[in-house]
mmCIF file of C-alpha atoms in Angstrom:
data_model
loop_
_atom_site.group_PDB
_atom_site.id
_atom_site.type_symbol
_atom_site.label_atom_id
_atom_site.label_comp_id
_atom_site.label_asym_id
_atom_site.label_seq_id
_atom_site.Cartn_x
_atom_site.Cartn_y
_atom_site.Cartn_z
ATOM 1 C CA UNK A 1 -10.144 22.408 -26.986
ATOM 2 C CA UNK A 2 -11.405 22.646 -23.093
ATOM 3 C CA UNK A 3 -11.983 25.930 -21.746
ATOM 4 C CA UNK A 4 -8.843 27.467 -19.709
ATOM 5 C CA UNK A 5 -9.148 26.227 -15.749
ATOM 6 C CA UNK A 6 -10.307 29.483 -14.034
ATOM 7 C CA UNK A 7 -7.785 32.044 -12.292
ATOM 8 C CA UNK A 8 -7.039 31.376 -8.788
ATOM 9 C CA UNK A 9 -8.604 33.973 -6.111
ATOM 10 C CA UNK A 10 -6.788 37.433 -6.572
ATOM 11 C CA UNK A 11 -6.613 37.065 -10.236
ATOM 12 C CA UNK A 12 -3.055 34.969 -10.615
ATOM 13 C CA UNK A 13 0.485 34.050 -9.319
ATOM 14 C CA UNK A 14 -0.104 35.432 -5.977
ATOM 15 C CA UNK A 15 0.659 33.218 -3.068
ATOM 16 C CA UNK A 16 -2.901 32.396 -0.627
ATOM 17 C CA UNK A 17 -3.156 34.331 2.595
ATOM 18 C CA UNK A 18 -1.830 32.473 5.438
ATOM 19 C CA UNK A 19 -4.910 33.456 6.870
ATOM 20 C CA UNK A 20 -6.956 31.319 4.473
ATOM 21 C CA UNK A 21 -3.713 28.326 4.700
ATOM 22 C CA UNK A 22 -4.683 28.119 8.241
ATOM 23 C CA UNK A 23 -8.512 28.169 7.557
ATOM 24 C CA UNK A 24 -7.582 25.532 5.359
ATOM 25 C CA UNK A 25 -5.478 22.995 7.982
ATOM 26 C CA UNK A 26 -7.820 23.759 10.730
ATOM 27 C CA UNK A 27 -10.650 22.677 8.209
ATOM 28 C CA UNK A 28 -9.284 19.340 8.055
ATOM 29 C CA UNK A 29 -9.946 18.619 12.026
ATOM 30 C CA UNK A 30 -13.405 20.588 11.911
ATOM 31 C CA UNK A 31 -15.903 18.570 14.318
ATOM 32 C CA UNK A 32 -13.149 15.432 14.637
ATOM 33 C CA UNK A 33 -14.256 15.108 17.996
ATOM 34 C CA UNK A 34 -18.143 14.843 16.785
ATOM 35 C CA UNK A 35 -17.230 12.311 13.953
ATOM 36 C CA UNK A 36 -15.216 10.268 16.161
ATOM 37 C CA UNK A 37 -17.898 10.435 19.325
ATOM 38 C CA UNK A 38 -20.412 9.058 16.617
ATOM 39 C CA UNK A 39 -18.069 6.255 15.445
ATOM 40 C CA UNK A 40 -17.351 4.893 19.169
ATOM 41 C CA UNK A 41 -21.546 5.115 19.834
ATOM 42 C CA UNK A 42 -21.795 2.756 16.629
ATOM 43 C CA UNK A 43 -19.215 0.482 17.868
ATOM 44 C CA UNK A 44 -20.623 0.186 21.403
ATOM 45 C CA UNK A 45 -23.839 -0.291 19.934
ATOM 46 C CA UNK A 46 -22.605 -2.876 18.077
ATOM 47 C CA UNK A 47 -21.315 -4.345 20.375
ATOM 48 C CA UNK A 48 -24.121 -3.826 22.789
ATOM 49 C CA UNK A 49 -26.505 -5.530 21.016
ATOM 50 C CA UNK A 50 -24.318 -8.469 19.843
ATOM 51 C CA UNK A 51 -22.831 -9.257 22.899
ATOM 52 C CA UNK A 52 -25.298 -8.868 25.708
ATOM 53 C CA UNK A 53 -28.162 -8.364 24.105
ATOM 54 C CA UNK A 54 -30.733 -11.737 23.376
ATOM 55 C CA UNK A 55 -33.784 -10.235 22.353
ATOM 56 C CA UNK A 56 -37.025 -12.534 24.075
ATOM 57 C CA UNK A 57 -34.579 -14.239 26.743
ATOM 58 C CA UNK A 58 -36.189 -15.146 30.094
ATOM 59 C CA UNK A 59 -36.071 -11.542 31.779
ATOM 60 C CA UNK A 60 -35.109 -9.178 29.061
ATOM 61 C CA UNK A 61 -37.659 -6.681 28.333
ATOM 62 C CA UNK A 62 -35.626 -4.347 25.847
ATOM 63 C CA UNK A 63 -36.156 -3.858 22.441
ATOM 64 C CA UNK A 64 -33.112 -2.897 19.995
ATOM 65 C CA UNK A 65 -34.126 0.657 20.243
ATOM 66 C CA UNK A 66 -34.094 0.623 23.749
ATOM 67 C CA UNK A 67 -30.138 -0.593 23.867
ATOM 68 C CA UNK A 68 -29.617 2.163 21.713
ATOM 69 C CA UNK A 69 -31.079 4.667 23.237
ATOM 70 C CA UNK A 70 -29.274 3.368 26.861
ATOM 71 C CA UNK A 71 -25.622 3.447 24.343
ATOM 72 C CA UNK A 72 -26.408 6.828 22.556
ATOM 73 C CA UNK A 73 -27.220 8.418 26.610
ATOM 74 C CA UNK A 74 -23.532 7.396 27.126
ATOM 75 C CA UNK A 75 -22.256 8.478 23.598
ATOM 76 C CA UNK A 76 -23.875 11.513 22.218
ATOM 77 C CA UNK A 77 -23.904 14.565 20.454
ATOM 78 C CA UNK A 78 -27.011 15.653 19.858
ATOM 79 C CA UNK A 79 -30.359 13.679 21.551
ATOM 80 C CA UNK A 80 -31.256 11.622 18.632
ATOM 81 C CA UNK A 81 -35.421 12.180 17.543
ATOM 82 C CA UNK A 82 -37.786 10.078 19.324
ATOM 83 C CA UNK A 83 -38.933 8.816 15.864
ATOM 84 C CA UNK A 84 -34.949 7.616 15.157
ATOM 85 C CA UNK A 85 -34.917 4.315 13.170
ATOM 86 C CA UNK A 86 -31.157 4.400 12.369
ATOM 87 C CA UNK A 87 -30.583 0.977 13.365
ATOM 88 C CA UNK A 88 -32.728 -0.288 10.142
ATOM 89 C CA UNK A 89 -30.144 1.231 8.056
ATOM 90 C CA UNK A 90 -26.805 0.288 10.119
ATOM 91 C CA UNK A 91 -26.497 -2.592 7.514
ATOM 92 C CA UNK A 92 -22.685 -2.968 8.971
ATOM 93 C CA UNK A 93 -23.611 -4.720 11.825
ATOM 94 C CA UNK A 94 -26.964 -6.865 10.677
ATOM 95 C CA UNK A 95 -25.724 -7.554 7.148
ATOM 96 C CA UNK A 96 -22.397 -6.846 6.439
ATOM 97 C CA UNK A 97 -20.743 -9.884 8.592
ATOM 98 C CA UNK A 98 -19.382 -7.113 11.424
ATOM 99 C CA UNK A 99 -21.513 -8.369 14.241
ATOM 100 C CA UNK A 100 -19.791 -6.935 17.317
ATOM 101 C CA UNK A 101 -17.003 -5.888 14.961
ATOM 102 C CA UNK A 102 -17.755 -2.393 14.313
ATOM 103 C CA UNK A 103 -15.277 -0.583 16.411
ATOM 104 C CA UNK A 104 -12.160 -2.468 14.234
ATOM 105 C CA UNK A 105 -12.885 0.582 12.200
ATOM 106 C CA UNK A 106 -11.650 3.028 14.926
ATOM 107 C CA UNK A 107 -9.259 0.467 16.036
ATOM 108 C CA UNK A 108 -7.628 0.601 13.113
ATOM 109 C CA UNK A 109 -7.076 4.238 12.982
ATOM 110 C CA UNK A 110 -5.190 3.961 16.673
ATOM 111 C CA UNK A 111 -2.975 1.058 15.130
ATOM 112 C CA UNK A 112 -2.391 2.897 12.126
ATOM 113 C CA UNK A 113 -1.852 6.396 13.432
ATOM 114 C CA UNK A 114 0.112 5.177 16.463
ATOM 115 C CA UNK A 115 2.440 2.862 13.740
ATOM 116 C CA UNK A 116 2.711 6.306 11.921
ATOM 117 C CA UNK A 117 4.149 8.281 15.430
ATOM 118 C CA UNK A 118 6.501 6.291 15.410
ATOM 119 C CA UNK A 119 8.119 8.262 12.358
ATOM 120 C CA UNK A 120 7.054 11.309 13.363
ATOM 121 C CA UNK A 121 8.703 10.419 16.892
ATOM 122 C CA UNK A 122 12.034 9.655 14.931
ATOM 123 C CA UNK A 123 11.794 12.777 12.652
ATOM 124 C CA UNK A 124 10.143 12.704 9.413
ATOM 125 C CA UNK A 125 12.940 15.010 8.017
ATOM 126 C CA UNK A 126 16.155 12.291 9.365
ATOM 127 C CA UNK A 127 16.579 10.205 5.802
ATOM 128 C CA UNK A 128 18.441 8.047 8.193
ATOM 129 C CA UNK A 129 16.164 7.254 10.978
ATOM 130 C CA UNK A 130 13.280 6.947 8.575
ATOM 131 C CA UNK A 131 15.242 4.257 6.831
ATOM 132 C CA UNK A 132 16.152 2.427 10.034
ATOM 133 C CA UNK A 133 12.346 2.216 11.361
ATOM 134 C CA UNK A 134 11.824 1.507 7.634
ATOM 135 C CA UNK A 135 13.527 -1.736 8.129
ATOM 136 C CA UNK A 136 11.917 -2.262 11.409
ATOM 137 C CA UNK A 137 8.669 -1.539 9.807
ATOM 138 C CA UNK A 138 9.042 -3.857 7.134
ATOM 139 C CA UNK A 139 10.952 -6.828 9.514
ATOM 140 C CA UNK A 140 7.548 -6.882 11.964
ATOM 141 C CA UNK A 141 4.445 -5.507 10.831
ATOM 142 C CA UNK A 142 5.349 -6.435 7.135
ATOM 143 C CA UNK A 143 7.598 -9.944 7.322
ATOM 144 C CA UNK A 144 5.430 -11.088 10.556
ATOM 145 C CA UNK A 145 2.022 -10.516 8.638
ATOM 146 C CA UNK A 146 -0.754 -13.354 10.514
ATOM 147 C CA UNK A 147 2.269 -15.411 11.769
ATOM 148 C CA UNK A 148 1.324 -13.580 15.019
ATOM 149 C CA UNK A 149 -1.192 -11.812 16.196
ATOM 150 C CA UNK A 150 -1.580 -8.302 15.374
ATOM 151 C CA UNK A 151 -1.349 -7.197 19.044
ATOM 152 C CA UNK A 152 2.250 -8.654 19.175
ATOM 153 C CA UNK A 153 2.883 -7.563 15.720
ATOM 154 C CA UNK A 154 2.353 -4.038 16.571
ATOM 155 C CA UNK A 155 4.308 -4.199 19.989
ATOM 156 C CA UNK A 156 7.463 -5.946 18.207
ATOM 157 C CA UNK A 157 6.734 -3.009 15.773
ATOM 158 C CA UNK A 158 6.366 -0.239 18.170
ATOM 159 C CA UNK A 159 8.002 -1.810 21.599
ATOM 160 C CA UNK A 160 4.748 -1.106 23.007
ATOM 161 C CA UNK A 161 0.993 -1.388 23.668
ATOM 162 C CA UNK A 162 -0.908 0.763 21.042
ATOM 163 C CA UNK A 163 -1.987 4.505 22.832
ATOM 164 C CA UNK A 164 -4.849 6.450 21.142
ATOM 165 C CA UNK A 165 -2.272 9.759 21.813
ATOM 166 C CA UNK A 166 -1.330 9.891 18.204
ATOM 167 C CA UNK A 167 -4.676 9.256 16.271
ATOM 168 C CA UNK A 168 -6.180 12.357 18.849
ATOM 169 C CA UNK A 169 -3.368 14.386 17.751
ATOM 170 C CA UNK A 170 -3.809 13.914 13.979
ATOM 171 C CA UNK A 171 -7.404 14.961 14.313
ATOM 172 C CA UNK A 172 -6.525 18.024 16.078
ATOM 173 C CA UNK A 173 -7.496 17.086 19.583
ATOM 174 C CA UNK A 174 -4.201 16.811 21.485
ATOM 175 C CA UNK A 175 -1.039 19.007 21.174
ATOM 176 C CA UNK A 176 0.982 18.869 17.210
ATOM 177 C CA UNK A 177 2.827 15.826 17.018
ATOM 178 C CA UNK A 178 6.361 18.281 17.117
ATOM 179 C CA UNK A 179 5.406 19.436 21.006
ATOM 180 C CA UNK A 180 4.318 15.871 21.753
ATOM 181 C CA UNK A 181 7.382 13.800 20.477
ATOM 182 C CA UNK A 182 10.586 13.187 22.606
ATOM 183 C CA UNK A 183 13.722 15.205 21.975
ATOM 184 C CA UNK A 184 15.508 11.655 20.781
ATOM 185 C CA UNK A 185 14.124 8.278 20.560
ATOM 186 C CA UNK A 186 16.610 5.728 19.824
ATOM 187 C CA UNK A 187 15.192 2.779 16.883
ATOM 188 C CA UNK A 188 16.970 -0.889 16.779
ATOM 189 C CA UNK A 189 17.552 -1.973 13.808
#
């Protein structure tokens, strides 16, 4: 038969060091910020160059590179190399069908981790308020589906605009969701 899996660190049965736990968690929001700095420079770039962009119009002496480089001085990390060609592989946005769609990536993290607040909001530990936003849940964004738009989907949902509060906490960049939610929030059925 297979080998044995190996023994865990220490030799066996002994819990991990909350020292390494927490090396752990805080590994899972290392460089968030970075990742999601580079994901909003793609989508404005995207966006950019599909929306105001016309290369050879009367009056526009840019090149592609050139609206990239103005986006990434607005956007960046790290100054890109003067030799940077990343746009020839950004196959997204010139052959995937997302012209000027791009940021519905990061869009749908805000939608999804501001639906997901919501629970945390009501308490992910009260069976009974989880099971009344439950219903909610699955009476809007669920039963409504395309019969509206998503916009009022998520507002019938969430009796609200969406915030980007929740997806910053989740990545570690604003305060844990228990020193951010409200002492009570009351959920209609």
């Amino acid at each position: 038969g297979p080998p044995p899996p190996p023994a865990p660190p220490g030799g066996g049965g002994e819990p991990i060091p909350e020292a390494l736990v927490a090396k752990i968690k805080a590994s899972n929001t290392f460089r968030a910020a970075s990742g999601m700095v580079r994901q909003l420079k793609l989508a404005l770039t995207d966006l950019e160059l599909h929306s105001s962009f016309v290369p050879n119009a009367p009056g526009e002496t840019r090149t592609v590179w050139d609206v990239e480089r103005q986006v990434d001085a607005k956007a960046r990390v790290l100054e890109p190399l003067p030799d940077d060609r990343f746009l020839c592989s950004f196959r997204h946005i010139f052959a995937g069908g997302y012209s000027a769609g791009y940021y519905s990536y990061k869009w749908a993290e805000v939608l999804s981790a501001d639906g997901f607040g919501a629970f945390e909001e009501a308490g992910l530990d009260d069976d009974e308020a989880i099971r009344t936003l439950g219903r909610k849940y699955a009476q809007t964004v669920l039963g409504l589906g395309g019969s509206r738009s998503a916009a009022e989907v998520f507002v019938a949902f969430r009796g609200r605009e969406p915030r980007v509060d929740a997806l910053l906490r989740h990545n570690g960049l604003l305060g844990s969701a228990a020193e951010d939610a409200p002492a009570s929030v009351a959920v209609a059925a």
